[in-house]
PDB file of C-alpha atoms in Angstrom:
ATOM      1  CA  MET X 363      59.121 114.245 112.718  1.00 59.00           C
ATOM      2  CA  ALA X 364      59.816 110.653 112.122  1.00 64.00           C
ATOM      3  CA  PRO X 365      60.521 109.830 108.324  1.00 72.00           C
ATOM      4  CA  LYS X 366      57.614 108.380 106.326  1.00 87.00           C
ATOM      5  CA  ASN X 367      58.160 108.904 102.837  1.00 91.00           C
ATOM      6  CA  PHE X 368      60.639 106.729 100.965  1.00 95.00           C
ATOM      7  CA  SER X 369      62.034 106.677  97.584  1.00 95.00           C
ATOM      8  CA  VAL X 370      62.921 103.271  95.818  1.00 96.00           C
ATOM      9  CA  VAL X 371      65.440 103.630  92.665  1.00 96.00           C
ATOM     10  CA  ILE X 372      65.053 100.734  90.396  1.00 94.00           C
ATOM     11  CA  SER X 373      67.737 100.185  87.782  1.00 92.00           C
ATOM     12  CA  ILE X 374      66.653  98.456  84.703  1.00 92.00           C
ATOM     13  CA  TYR X 375      68.337  97.351  81.631  1.00 91.00           C
ATOM     14  CA  ASN X 376      66.921  94.877  79.300  1.00 89.00           C
ATOM     15  CA  GLU X 377      64.821  92.968  82.135  1.00 89.00           C
ATOM     16  CA  ALA X 378      61.615  92.601  80.361  1.00 88.00           C
ATOM     17  CA  VAL X 379      61.348  88.775  81.056  1.00 88.00           C
ATOM     18  CA  GLY X 380      61.434  89.262  84.613  1.00 87.00           C
ATOM     19  CA  LEU X 381      59.977  92.704  85.229  1.00 91.00           C
ATOM     20  CA  ILE X 382      56.659  91.910  86.128  1.00 92.00           C
ATOM     21  CA  SER X 383      57.627  89.297  88.290  1.00 90.00           C
ATOM     22  CA  PHE X 384      59.924  91.652  90.281  1.00 91.00           C
ATOM     23  CA  TRP X 385      56.931  94.209  90.504  1.00 93.00           C
ATOM     24  CA  GLU X 386      54.475  91.525  92.001  1.00 91.00           C
ATOM     25  CA  SER X 387      57.157  90.872  94.756  1.00 91.00           C
ATOM     26  CA  LEU X 388      57.949  94.557  95.343  1.00 93.00           C
ATOM     27  CA  SER X 389      54.441  95.720  95.330  1.00 92.00           C
ATOM     28  CA  GLN X 390      53.359  92.939  97.736  1.00 92.00           C
ATOM     29  CA  VAL X 391      56.026  94.059 100.151  1.00 93.00           C
ATOM     30  CA  LEU X 392      55.352  97.891 100.060  1.00 93.00           C
ATOM     31  CA  LYS X 393      51.693  97.828 100.115  1.00 90.00           C
ATOM     32  CA  ASN X 394      51.825  96.054 103.447  1.00 89.00           C
ATOM     33  CA  GLU X 395      54.049  98.922 104.792  1.00 89.00           C
ATOM     34  CA  LYS X 396      50.731 100.955 105.062  1.00 87.00           C
ATOM     35  CA  HIS X 397      52.177 103.565 107.457  1.00 89.00           C
ATOM     36  CA  PHE X 398      54.883 104.627 104.789  1.00 92.00           C
ATOM     37  CA  THR X 399      54.585 106.112 101.430  1.00 92.00           C
ATOM     38  CA  PHE X 400      56.799 105.013  98.583  1.00 95.00           C
ATOM     39  CA  GLU X 401      58.057 106.888  95.439  1.00 94.00           C
ATOM     40  CA  LEU X 402      59.140 104.354  92.910  1.00 95.00           C
ATOM     41  CA  LEU X 403      61.635 105.577  90.153  1.00 96.00           C
ATOM     42  CA  TRP X 404      61.758 103.308  87.246  1.00 96.00           C
ATOM     43  CA  VAL X 405      65.189 104.131  85.893  1.00 95.00           C
ATOM     44  CA  ASN X 406      65.428 102.629  82.129  1.00 94.00           C
ATOM     45  CA  ASP X 407      68.962 102.570  81.297  1.00 92.00           C
ATOM     46  CA  GLY X 408      68.772 102.568  77.525  1.00 90.00           C
ATOM     47  CA  SER X 409      67.016  98.982  77.467  1.00 91.00           C
ATOM     48  CA  LYS X 410      66.659  97.673  73.873  1.00 91.00           C
ATOM     49  CA  ASP X 411      63.856  95.262  74.811  1.00 90.00           C
ATOM     50  CA  GLU X 412      60.308  95.865  75.945  1.00 92.00           C
ATOM     51  CA  SER X 413      61.255  97.040  79.336  1.00 92.00           C
ATOM     52  CA  GLN X 414      59.823 100.483  78.915  1.00 92.00           C
ATOM     53  CA  SER X 415      56.444  99.281  77.609  1.00 92.00           C
ATOM     54  CA  LEU X 416      56.414  97.159  80.656  1.00 94.00           C
ATOM     55  CA  ILE X 417      57.196  99.989  83.047  1.00 93.00           C
ATOM     56  CA  ASN X 418      54.303 102.176  81.392  1.00 93.00           C
ATOM     57  CA  LYS X 419      51.765  99.057  81.801  1.00 92.00           C
ATOM     58  CA  ILE X 420      52.861  98.654  85.472  1.00 92.00           C
ATOM     59  CA  ILE X 421      52.374 102.607  86.025  1.00 91.00           C
ATOM     60  CA  GLU X 422      49.003 102.971  84.091  1.00 89.00           C
ATOM     61  CA  GLU X 423      47.142  99.532  85.302  1.00 85.00           C
ATOM     62  CA  THR X 424      48.073  99.423  88.785  1.00 84.00           C
ATOM     63  CA  SER X 425      46.867 101.833  91.756  1.00 85.00           C
ATOM     64  CA  ILE X 426      48.230 101.222  95.358  1.00 88.00           C
ATOM     65  CA  ASP X 427      47.227 103.949  97.872  1.00 87.00           C
ATOM     66  CA  ASN X 428      50.875 104.246  99.210  1.00 91.00           C
ATOM     67  CA  ILE X 429      52.721 104.165  96.105  1.00 92.00           C
ATOM     68  CA  ARG X 430      53.417 106.645  93.331  1.00 92.00           C
ATOM     69  CA  HIS X 431      55.747 106.103  90.246  1.00 94.00           C
ATOM     70  CA  ILE X 432      58.147 108.156  88.437  1.00 94.00           C
ATOM     71  CA  SER X 433      59.375 106.758  85.083  1.00 94.00           C
ATOM     72  CA  ILE X 434      62.835 107.920  83.866  1.00 94.00           C
ATOM     73  CA  GLU X 435      63.981 106.742  80.419  1.00 94.00           C
ATOM     74  CA  PHE X 436      67.584 107.538  79.189  1.00 94.00           C
ATOM     75  CA  SER X 437      68.400 108.481  75.631  1.00 92.00           C
ATOM     76  CA  LYS X 438      70.969 105.346  75.584  1.00 92.00           C
ATOM     77  CA  ASN X 439      72.732 102.822  77.804  1.00 90.00           C
ATOM     78  CA  PHE X 440      74.961 104.999  80.439  1.00 89.00           C
ATOM     79  CA  GLY X 441      75.603 102.106  82.925  1.00 86.00           C
ATOM     80  CA  HIS X 442      74.169 100.706  86.122  1.00 87.00           C
ATOM     81  CA  GLU X 443      76.099 103.464  88.066  1.00 87.00           C
ATOM     82  CA  SER X 444      74.465 106.129  86.049  1.00 89.00           C
ATOM     83  CA  ALA X 445      71.173 104.550  86.539  1.00 91.00           C
ATOM     84  CA  MET X 446      71.408 104.835  90.323  1.00 91.00           C
ATOM     85  CA  ILE X 447      72.692 108.287  90.457  1.00 92.00           C
ATOM     86  CA  ALA X 448      69.993 109.588  88.125  1.00 92.00           C
ATOM     87  CA  GLY X 449      67.483 107.915  90.471  1.00 93.00           C
ATOM     88  CA  ILE X 450      68.902 109.575  93.393  1.00 93.00           C
ATOM     89  CA  ASP X 451      69.177 112.954  91.785  1.00 92.00           C
ATOM     90  CA  ASN X 452      65.396 112.654  91.270  1.00 93.00           C
ATOM     91  CA  ALA X 453      64.301 111.155  94.593  1.00 93.00           C
ATOM     92  CA  SER X 454      62.499 113.236  96.879  1.00 90.00           C
ATOM     93  CA  GLY X 455      62.078 110.777 100.020  1.00 90.00           C
ATOM     94  CA  ASP X 456      63.344 111.119 103.408  1.00 91.00           C
ATOM     95  CA  ALA X 457      65.483 108.094 102.694  1.00 94.00           C
ATOM     96  CA  ILE X 458      66.402 106.316  99.218  1.00 95.00           C
ATOM     97  CA  ILE X 459      66.610 102.784  98.627  1.00 95.00           C
ATOM     98  CA  CYS X 460      68.665 101.407  95.515  1.00 94.00           C
ATOM     99  CA  ILE X 461      67.529  98.110  94.115  1.00 93.00           C
ATOM    100  CA  ASP X 462      68.125  96.208  90.954  1.00 90.00           C
ATOM    101  CA  SER X 463      65.280  94.534  89.001  1.00 87.00           C
ATOM    102  CA  ASP X 464      66.930  91.138  88.095  1.00 84.00           C
ATOM    103  CA  GLY X 465      65.381  89.382  91.204  1.00 80.00           C
ATOM    104  CA  GLN X 466      68.716  89.105  92.982  1.00 84.00           C
ATOM    105  CA  HIS X 467      68.093  91.742  95.522  1.00 89.00           C
ATOM    106  CA  PRO X 468      64.907  90.697  97.402  1.00 89.00           C
ATOM    107  CA  PRO X 469      62.279  93.182  97.947  1.00 91.00           C
ATOM    108  CA  GLU X 470      61.399  91.359 101.202  1.00 92.00           C
ATOM    109  CA  GLU X 471      64.434  92.651 102.922  1.00 91.00           C
ATOM    110  CA  ILE X 472      63.164  96.401 102.585  1.00 93.00           C
ATOM    111  CA  PRO X 473      61.082  96.600 105.802  1.00 93.00           C
ATOM    112  CA  GLU X 474      64.176  95.500 107.840  1.00 93.00           C
ATOM    113  CA  MET X 475      66.357  97.963 105.968  1.00 92.00           C
ATOM    114  CA  ILE X 476      63.575 100.594 106.806  1.00 94.00           C
ATOM    115  CA  ASN X 477      63.585  99.535 110.637  1.00 91.00           C
ATOM    116  CA  VAL X 478      67.330  99.782 110.839  1.00 93.00           C
ATOM    117  CA  PHE X 479      67.405 103.235 109.126  1.00 93.00           C
ATOM    118  CA  LEU X 480      64.729 104.412 111.549  1.00 92.00           C
ATOM    119  CA  SER X 481      66.742 102.973 114.737  1.00 90.00           C
ATOM    120  CA  GLY X 482      69.309 105.786 113.676  1.00 89.00           C
ATOM    121  CA  ASN X 483      71.529 104.685 110.850  1.00 91.00           C
ATOM    122  CA  ASP X 484      71.905 107.048 107.900  1.00 92.00           C
ATOM    123  CA  ILE X 485      73.465 104.133 105.737  1.00 93.00           C
ATOM    124  CA  VAL X 486      72.348 100.570 105.476  1.00 93.00           C
ATOM    125  CA  LEU X 487      74.204  98.124 103.556  1.00 91.00           C
ATOM    126  CA  MET X 488      73.084  95.110 102.285  1.00 88.00           C
ATOM    127  CA  GLN X 489      75.821  92.237 102.166  1.00 85.00           C
ATOM    128  CA  ARG X 490      75.462  89.234 100.070  1.00 82.00           C
ATOM    129  CA  PHE X 491      76.701  86.324 102.126  1.00 78.00           C
ATOM    130  CA  GLN X 492      75.629  83.728  99.474  1.00 68.00           C
ATOM    131  CA  ARG X 493      74.779  83.946  95.922  1.00 62.00           C
ATOM    132  CA  GLU X 494      73.040  80.756  94.793  1.00 55.00           C
ATOM    133  CA  ASP X 495      74.003  81.143  91.025  1.00 56.00           C
ATOM    134  CA  SER X 496      77.479  82.621  91.662  1.00 59.00           C
ATOM    135  CA  SER X 497      80.402  80.606  89.947  1.00 59.00           C
ATOM    136  CA  PHE X 498      83.629  79.650  91.829  1.00 63.00           C
ATOM    137  CA  LEU X 499      85.516  82.080  89.466  1.00 67.00           C
ATOM    138  CA  LYS X 500      83.102  85.183  90.265  1.00 65.00           C
ATOM    139  CA  LYS X 501      83.204  84.430  93.989  1.00 66.00           C
ATOM    140  CA  GLY X 502      87.065  84.301  93.786  1.00 68.00           C
ATOM    141  CA  PHE X 503      87.157  87.507  91.669  1.00 65.00           C
ATOM    142  CA  SER X 504      84.817  89.310  94.190  1.00 68.00           C
ATOM    143  CA  LYS X 505      87.205  88.018  97.192  1.00 71.00           C
ATOM    144  CA  LEU X 506      90.247  89.214  95.342  1.00 72.00           C
ATOM    145  CA  PHE X 507      88.863  92.593  94.525  1.00 72.00           C
ATOM    146  CA  TYR X 508      88.012  93.537  98.301  1.00 71.00           C
ATOM    147  CA  ARG X 509      91.266  92.022  99.234  1.00 75.00           C
ATOM    148  CA  ILE X 510      93.140  94.450  96.676  1.00 73.00           C
ATOM    149  CA  ILE X 511      91.080  97.508  97.319  1.00 68.00           C
ATOM    150  CA  ASN X 512      91.337  97.074 101.209  1.00 70.00           C
ATOM    151  CA  LEU X 513      94.944  96.859 100.966  1.00 73.00           C
ATOM    152  CA  LEU X 514      95.316  99.872  98.615  1.00 70.00           C
ATOM    153  CA  SER X 515      92.763 102.309 100.055  1.00 68.00           C
ATOM    154  CA  SER X 516      92.767 104.201 103.423  1.00 67.00           C
ATOM    155  CA  ILE X 517      89.000 103.375 103.599  1.00 70.00           C
ATOM    156  CA  LYS X 518      88.062  99.764 104.624  1.00 75.00           C
ATOM    157  CA  PHE X 519      84.918  98.578 102.510  1.00 74.00           C
ATOM    158  CA  GLU X 520      82.691  95.894 103.762  1.00 74.00           C
ATOM    159  CA  GLU X 521      83.241  92.924 101.776  1.00 73.00           C
ATOM    160  CA  ASN X 522      80.498  91.687  99.494  1.00 76.00           C
ATOM    161  CA  SER X 523      78.571  94.707  99.754  1.00 79.00           C
ATOM    162  CA  THR X 524      76.228  95.371  97.057  1.00 84.00           C
ATOM    163  CA  ASP X 525      74.314  98.105  95.065  1.00 85.00           C
ATOM    164  CA  PHE X 526      71.261  97.116  97.271  1.00 90.00           C
ATOM    165  CA  PHE X 527      71.462  99.738  99.885  1.00 92.00           C
ATOM    166  CA  LEU X 528      69.632 102.404 101.753  1.00 95.00           C
ATOM    167  CA  ILE X 529      70.840 106.065 102.434  1.00 93.00           C
ATOM    168  CA  SER X 530      69.194 109.145 104.302  1.00 92.00           C
ATOM    169  CA  LYS X 531      68.281 112.267 102.465  1.00 92.00           C
ATOM    170  CA  GLN X 532      71.287 113.922 104.047  1.00 91.00           C
ATOM    171  CA  ILE X 533      73.530 111.246 102.226  1.00 92.00           C
ATOM    172  CA  SER X 534      71.652 111.741  98.925  1.00 91.00           C
ATOM    173  CA  GLU X 535      72.475 115.275  98.954  1.00 91.00           C
ATOM    174  CA  ILE X 536      75.990 114.819  99.441  1.00 90.00           C
ATOM    175  CA  LEU X 537      76.257 112.680  96.534  1.00 87.00           C
ATOM    176  CA  LYS X 538      74.113 115.172  94.378  1.00 87.00           C
ATOM    177  CA  SER X 539      76.595 117.828  95.253  1.00 84.00           C
ATOM    178  CA  ASN X 540      80.064 116.448  95.595  1.00 84.00           C
ATOM    179  CA  PHE X 541      80.250 112.813  94.329  1.00 80.00           C
ATOM    180  CA  ARG X 542      79.926 113.812  90.416  1.00 80.00           C
ATOM    181  CA  ASP X 543      82.847 111.609  89.226  1.00 76.00           C
ATOM    182  CA  GLN X 544      82.749 110.153  85.561  1.00 75.00           C
ATOM    183  CA  SER X 545      84.098 107.003  87.072  1.00 73.00           C
ATOM    184  CA  ARG X 546      81.840 105.994  89.628  1.00 74.00           C
ATOM    185  CA  PHE X 547      81.540 103.424  92.427  1.00 77.00           C
ATOM    186  CA  ILE X 548      78.612 104.608  94.293  1.00 82.00           C
ATOM    187  CA  ARG X 549      78.724 101.609  96.967  1.00 81.00           C
ATOM    188  CA  GLY X 550      82.202 103.005  97.793  1.00 79.00           C
ATOM    189  CA  PHE X 551      81.176 106.525  97.882  1.00 84.00           C
ATOM    190  CA  ILE X 552      78.735 106.016 100.363  1.00 84.00           C
ATOM    191  CA  GLN X 553      81.077 104.028 102.660  1.00 81.00           C
ATOM    192  CA  SER X 554      83.484 107.030 102.453  1.00 79.00           C
ATOM    193  CA  VAL X 555      81.305 109.922 103.757  1.00 82.00           C
ATOM    194  CA  GLY X 556      81.109 108.688 107.363  1.00 83.00           C
ATOM    195  CA  PHE X 557      77.856 108.746 109.444  1.00 87.00           C
ATOM    196  CA  SER X 558      76.264 105.983 111.008  1.00 88.00           C
ATOM    197  CA  LYS X 559      76.232 102.728 109.331  1.00 89.00           C
ATOM    198  CA  ALA X 560      74.377  99.385 109.509  1.00 90.00           C
ATOM    199  CA  VAL X 561      75.347  96.081 107.548  1.00 88.00           C
ATOM    200  CA  LEU X 562      72.489  93.464 106.881  1.00 89.00           C
ATOM    201  CA  PRO X 563      73.394  90.248 105.405  1.00 86.00           C
ATOM    202  CA  PHE X 564      71.095  88.729 102.684  1.00 85.00           C
ATOM    203  CA  ASN X 565      71.062  85.604 100.630  1.00 83.00           C
ATOM    204  CA  ALA X 566      70.803  86.442  96.673  1.00 77.00           C
ATOM    205  CA  PRO X 567      68.840  84.024  94.916  1.00 74.00           C
ATOM    206  CA  ALA X 568      69.368  82.757  91.677  1.00 67.00           C
ATOM    207  CA  ARG X 569      68.447  84.796  88.829  1.00 63.00           C
ATOM    208  CA  GLU X 570      65.036  83.208  87.446  1.00 62.00           C
ATOM    209  CA  TYR X 571      64.693  85.214  84.270  1.00 60.00           C
ATOM    210  CA  GLY X 572      67.324  86.474  81.651  1.00 54.00           C
ATOM    211  CA  GLU X 573      70.950  86.644  81.834  1.00 60.00           C
ATOM    212  CA  SER X 574      72.989  89.206  83.697  1.00 58.00           C
ATOM    213  CA  SER X 575      74.411  92.185  81.728  1.00 58.00           C
ATOM    214  CA  TYR X 576      77.525  92.123  83.908  1.00 57.00           C
ATOM    215  CA  SER X 577      80.435  90.292  82.020  1.00 58.00           C
ATOM    216  CA  TYR X 578      83.966  89.662  83.492  1.00 59.00           C
ATOM    217  CA  TRP X 579      85.084  92.637  81.482  1.00 64.00           C
ATOM    218  CA  ALA X 580      82.386  94.872  82.983  1.00 65.00           C
ATOM    219  CA  LEU X 581      83.326  93.398  86.565  1.00 66.00           C
ATOM    220  CA  LEU X 582      87.154  94.104  85.775  1.00 68.00           C
ATOM    221  CA  LYS X 583      86.196  97.792  84.600  1.00 69.00           C
ATOM    222  CA  LEU X 584      84.194  98.483  87.715  1.00 67.00           C
ATOM    223  CA  SER X 585      87.195  97.022  89.713  1.00 69.00           C
ATOM    224  CA  PHE X 586      89.419  99.658  88.160  1.00 70.00           C
ATOM    225  CA  ASN X 587      87.089 102.435  88.537  1.00 69.00           C
ATOM    226  CA  ALA X 588      86.839 101.436  92.302  1.00 69.00           C
ATOM    227  CA  ILE X 589      90.717 101.071  92.870  1.00 71.00           C
ATOM    228  CA  PHE X 590      91.836 104.132  90.979  1.00 68.00           C
ATOM    229  CA  SER X 591      88.938 106.293  92.517  1.00 70.00           C
ATOM    230  CA  PHE X 592      89.971 105.603  96.165  1.00 68.00           C
ATOM    231  CA  SER X 593      93.734 105.038  96.071  1.00 68.00           C
ATOM    232  CA  ASN X 594      97.038 106.741  94.794  1.00 70.00           C
ATOM    233  CA  LYS X 595      99.269 103.695  95.882  1.00 72.00           C
ATOM    234  CA  PRO X 596      99.488 102.338  92.422  1.00 72.00           C
ATOM    235  CA  LEU X 597     101.492 105.519  91.650  1.00 70.00           C
ATOM    236  CA  ARG X 598     103.593 104.940  94.642  1.00 72.00           C
ATOM    237  CA  VAL X 599     104.317 101.389  93.463  1.00 73.00           C
ATOM    238  CA  SER X 600     105.494 102.673  90.194  1.00 72.00           C
ATOM    239  CA  ILE X 601     107.771 105.194  91.872  1.00 73.00           C
ATOM    240  CA  GLY X 602     108.981 102.192  93.975  1.00 75.00           C
ATOM    241  CA  LEU X 603     109.721 100.213  91.191  1.00 73.00           C
ATOM    242  CA  SER X 604     111.561 102.711  89.315  1.00 73.00           C
ATOM    243  CA  VAL X 605     113.755 103.142  92.440  1.00 76.00           C
ATOM    244  CA  LEU X 606     114.233  99.533  92.577  1.00 78.00           C
ATOM    245  CA  PHE X 607     115.429  99.443  88.945  1.00 73.00           C
ATOM    246  CA  ILE X 608     117.899 102.320  89.492  1.00 76.00           C
ATOM    247  CA  LEU X 609     119.496 100.486  92.372  1.00 78.00           C
ATOM    248  CA  LEU X 610     119.707  97.598  90.307  1.00 75.00           C
ATOM    249  CA  THR X 611     121.389  99.385  87.304  1.00 73.00           C
ATOM    250  CA  LEU X 612     123.841 100.834  89.836  1.00 75.00           C
ATOM    251  CA  ILE X 613     124.929  97.625  91.295  1.00 76.00           C
ATOM    252  CA  LEU X 614     125.024  95.878  87.711  1.00 71.00           C
ATOM    253  CA  GLY X 615     126.873  98.779  86.446  1.00 69.00           C
ATOM    254  CA  GLY X 616     129.579  98.756  89.248  1.00 73.00           C
ATOM    255  CA  TYR X 617     129.909  94.947  88.887  1.00 70.00           C
ATOM    256  CA  THR X 618     130.373  95.123  85.240  1.00 69.00           C
ATOM    257  CA  LEU X 619     133.081  98.000  85.674  1.00 70.00           C
ATOM    258  CA  TYR X 620     134.783  95.963  88.551  1.00 72.00           C
ATOM    259  CA  MET X 621     135.078  92.955  86.383  1.00 69.00           C
ATOM    260  CA  TYR X 622     136.414  94.985  83.509  1.00 68.00           C
ATOM    261  CA  GLN X 623     139.049  96.510  85.758  1.00 71.00           C
ATOM    262  CA  TYR X 624     140.261  93.767  87.775  1.00 71.00           C
ATOM    263  CA  ALA X 625     139.108  90.319  86.378  1.00 66.00           C
ATOM    264  CA  SER X 626     141.299  88.571  84.034  1.00 63.00           C
ATOM    265  CA  GLU X 627     138.356  87.585  81.978  1.00 63.00           C
ATOM    266  CA  VAL X 628     135.663  89.843  81.373  1.00 58.00           C
ATOM    267  CA  PRO X 629     132.260  87.936  81.198  1.00 59.00           C
ATOM    268  CA  THR X 630     130.109  88.497  78.205  1.00 64.00           C
ATOM    269  CA  GLY X 631     126.968  88.962  80.316  1.00 63.00           C
ATOM    270  CA  TYR X 632     124.804  88.124  77.549  1.00 58.00           C
ATOM    271  CA  THR X 633     122.091  86.520  79.503  1.00 61.00           C
ATOM    272  CA  THR X 634     122.224  88.812  82.412  1.00 66.00           C
ATOM    273  CA  LEU X 635     121.742  91.621  79.961  1.00 70.00           C
ATOM    274  CA  ILE X 636     118.773  90.112  78.330  1.00 67.00           C
ATOM    275  CA  ILE X 637     117.150  89.350  81.572  1.00 69.00           C
ATOM    276  CA  PHE X 638     117.573  92.853  82.957  1.00 70.00           C
ATOM    277  CA  LEU X 639     116.507  94.690  79.623  1.00 73.00           C
ATOM    278  CA  SER X 640     113.443  92.388  79.468  1.00 70.00           C
ATOM    279  CA  ALA X 641     112.432  93.042  83.241  1.00 72.00           C
ATOM    280  CA  SER X 642     113.211  96.850  83.073  1.00 73.00           C
ATOM    281  CA  PHE X 643     110.971  97.259  79.937  1.00 74.00           C
ATOM    282  CA  SER X 644     108.321  95.205  81.721  1.00 74.00           C
ATOM    283  CA  THR X 645     108.281  97.228  84.773  1.00 74.00           C
ATOM    284  CA  LEU X 646     108.389 100.482  82.586  1.00 76.00           C
ATOM    285  CA  PHE X 647     105.429  99.367  80.718  1.00 76.00           C
ATOM    286  CA  ILE X 648     103.531  98.506  83.976  1.00 75.00           C
ATOM    287  CA  ALA X 649     104.127 101.913  85.118  1.00 75.00           C
ATOM    288  CA  LEU X 650     103.091 103.495  81.896  1.00 78.00           C
ATOM    289  CA  SER X 651      99.815 101.462  82.118  1.00 76.00           C
ATOM    290  CA  ILE X 652      99.096 102.687  85.724  1.00 75.00           C
ATOM    291  CA  LEU X 653      99.799 106.311  84.637  1.00 76.00           C
ATOM    292  CA  SER X 654      97.725 105.883  81.637  1.00 76.00           C
ATOM    293  CA  LEU X 655      94.569 104.704  83.868  1.00 74.00           C
ATOM    294  CA  TYR X 656      94.935 107.820  86.098  1.00 76.00           C
ATOM    295  CA  PHE X 657      95.475 110.013  82.916  1.00 77.00           C
ATOM    296  CA  GLU X 658      92.268 108.590  81.529  1.00 74.00           C
ATOM    297  CA  LYS X 659      90.162 109.300  84.602  1.00 75.00           C
ATOM    298  CA  LEU X 660      91.804 112.940  84.618  1.00 77.00           C
ATOM    299  CA  ILE X 661      90.676 113.560  81.243  1.00 79.00           C
ATOM    300  CA  LYS X 662      87.112 112.322  81.699  1.00 75.00           C
ATOM    301  CA  GLU X 663      86.788 114.502  84.675  1.00 72.00           C
ATOM    302  CA  VAL X 664      88.187 117.494  82.759  1.00 76.00           C
ATOM    303  CA  ARG X 665      85.587 116.949  79.633  1.00 77.00           C
ATOM    304  CA  LYS X 666      82.858 117.185  82.296  1.00 80.00           C
ATOM    305  CA  ARG X 667      80.477 115.168  79.882  1.00 80.00           C
ATOM    306  CA  PRO X 668      76.992 114.309  81.505  1.00 85.00           C
ATOM    307  CA  LEU X 669      76.680 111.378  83.527  1.00 85.00           C
ATOM    308  CA  TYR X 670      73.328 110.594  81.946  1.00 88.00           C
ATOM    309  CA  ILE X 671      70.906 111.985  79.434  1.00 91.00           C
ATOM    310  CA  ILE X 672      67.170 111.711  80.186  1.00 92.00           C
ATOM    311  CA  LYS X 673      65.143 111.109  77.073  1.00 91.00           C
ATOM    312  CA  LYS X 674      61.744 111.182  78.787  1.00 87.00           C
ATOM    313  CA  ARG X 675      60.731 111.474  82.565  1.00 89.00           C
ATOM    314  CA  GLU X 676      57.058 111.111  83.620  1.00 85.00           C
ATOM    315  CA  VAL X 677      55.320 111.189  86.864  1.00 78.00           C
TER     316      VAL X 677
END
């Protein structure tokens, strides 16, 4: 039987100013897809504005035959990745579409995503080829991130892939059962499981309402989560640096002993000593920092704290 039921996971954090506009765009697209039914999961990630009131208003005041709603409200802000995984956990459709409510994931792309899924792809990644309000610094940061993670990881990730994607029910069941990491990178998880995959380019329009909650620090944190979730190479780099400095120490020690034994004048070596000690301790602290990040991830996994806490769920 061909898939006919689709879940749409909508991540929301302080998006009250643009939520109605987003709903108008989304509902117009979905109600025109009359041969499909849609389950909308509104995941409120601990918003401090009027987002939940607007979600309730949308659910209460609108009725579209092929759309039903589920409202999920967190007890506090757990983060965008947690909002997506909560939506996936509670979805029941034949396929699940994850989309942000900030207007930069155009709902108009959804019909094409469904068509590509129905043609035999378990994963449909939306690849941003242009972002109209992106700064030069953010574009450079994004390129650098994908270059580093593809260099370090055995998995090659699609550059500029986003949290706007479609996955089959089979993929969602895998995420529910096996990918319960405390530090998550969902767009990476779905690219690492295999299965048939398609990539669709899209243009991310400028944000019309509000401001992005993703600061450079949040982007940096997400980057570290991704790198340390998919690669152990940083550990090997620290080992390589240690071996290098052991060799340098042996060479410098041998040179010093030779000069002491055979040279008529033994050089003081103050400058060499200071440079060597500075480089050695810098390398040591880099290695300790890498180990600390891995230990932090390990401690989080051992604690097994909840990925999210649902304050209220309404159908």
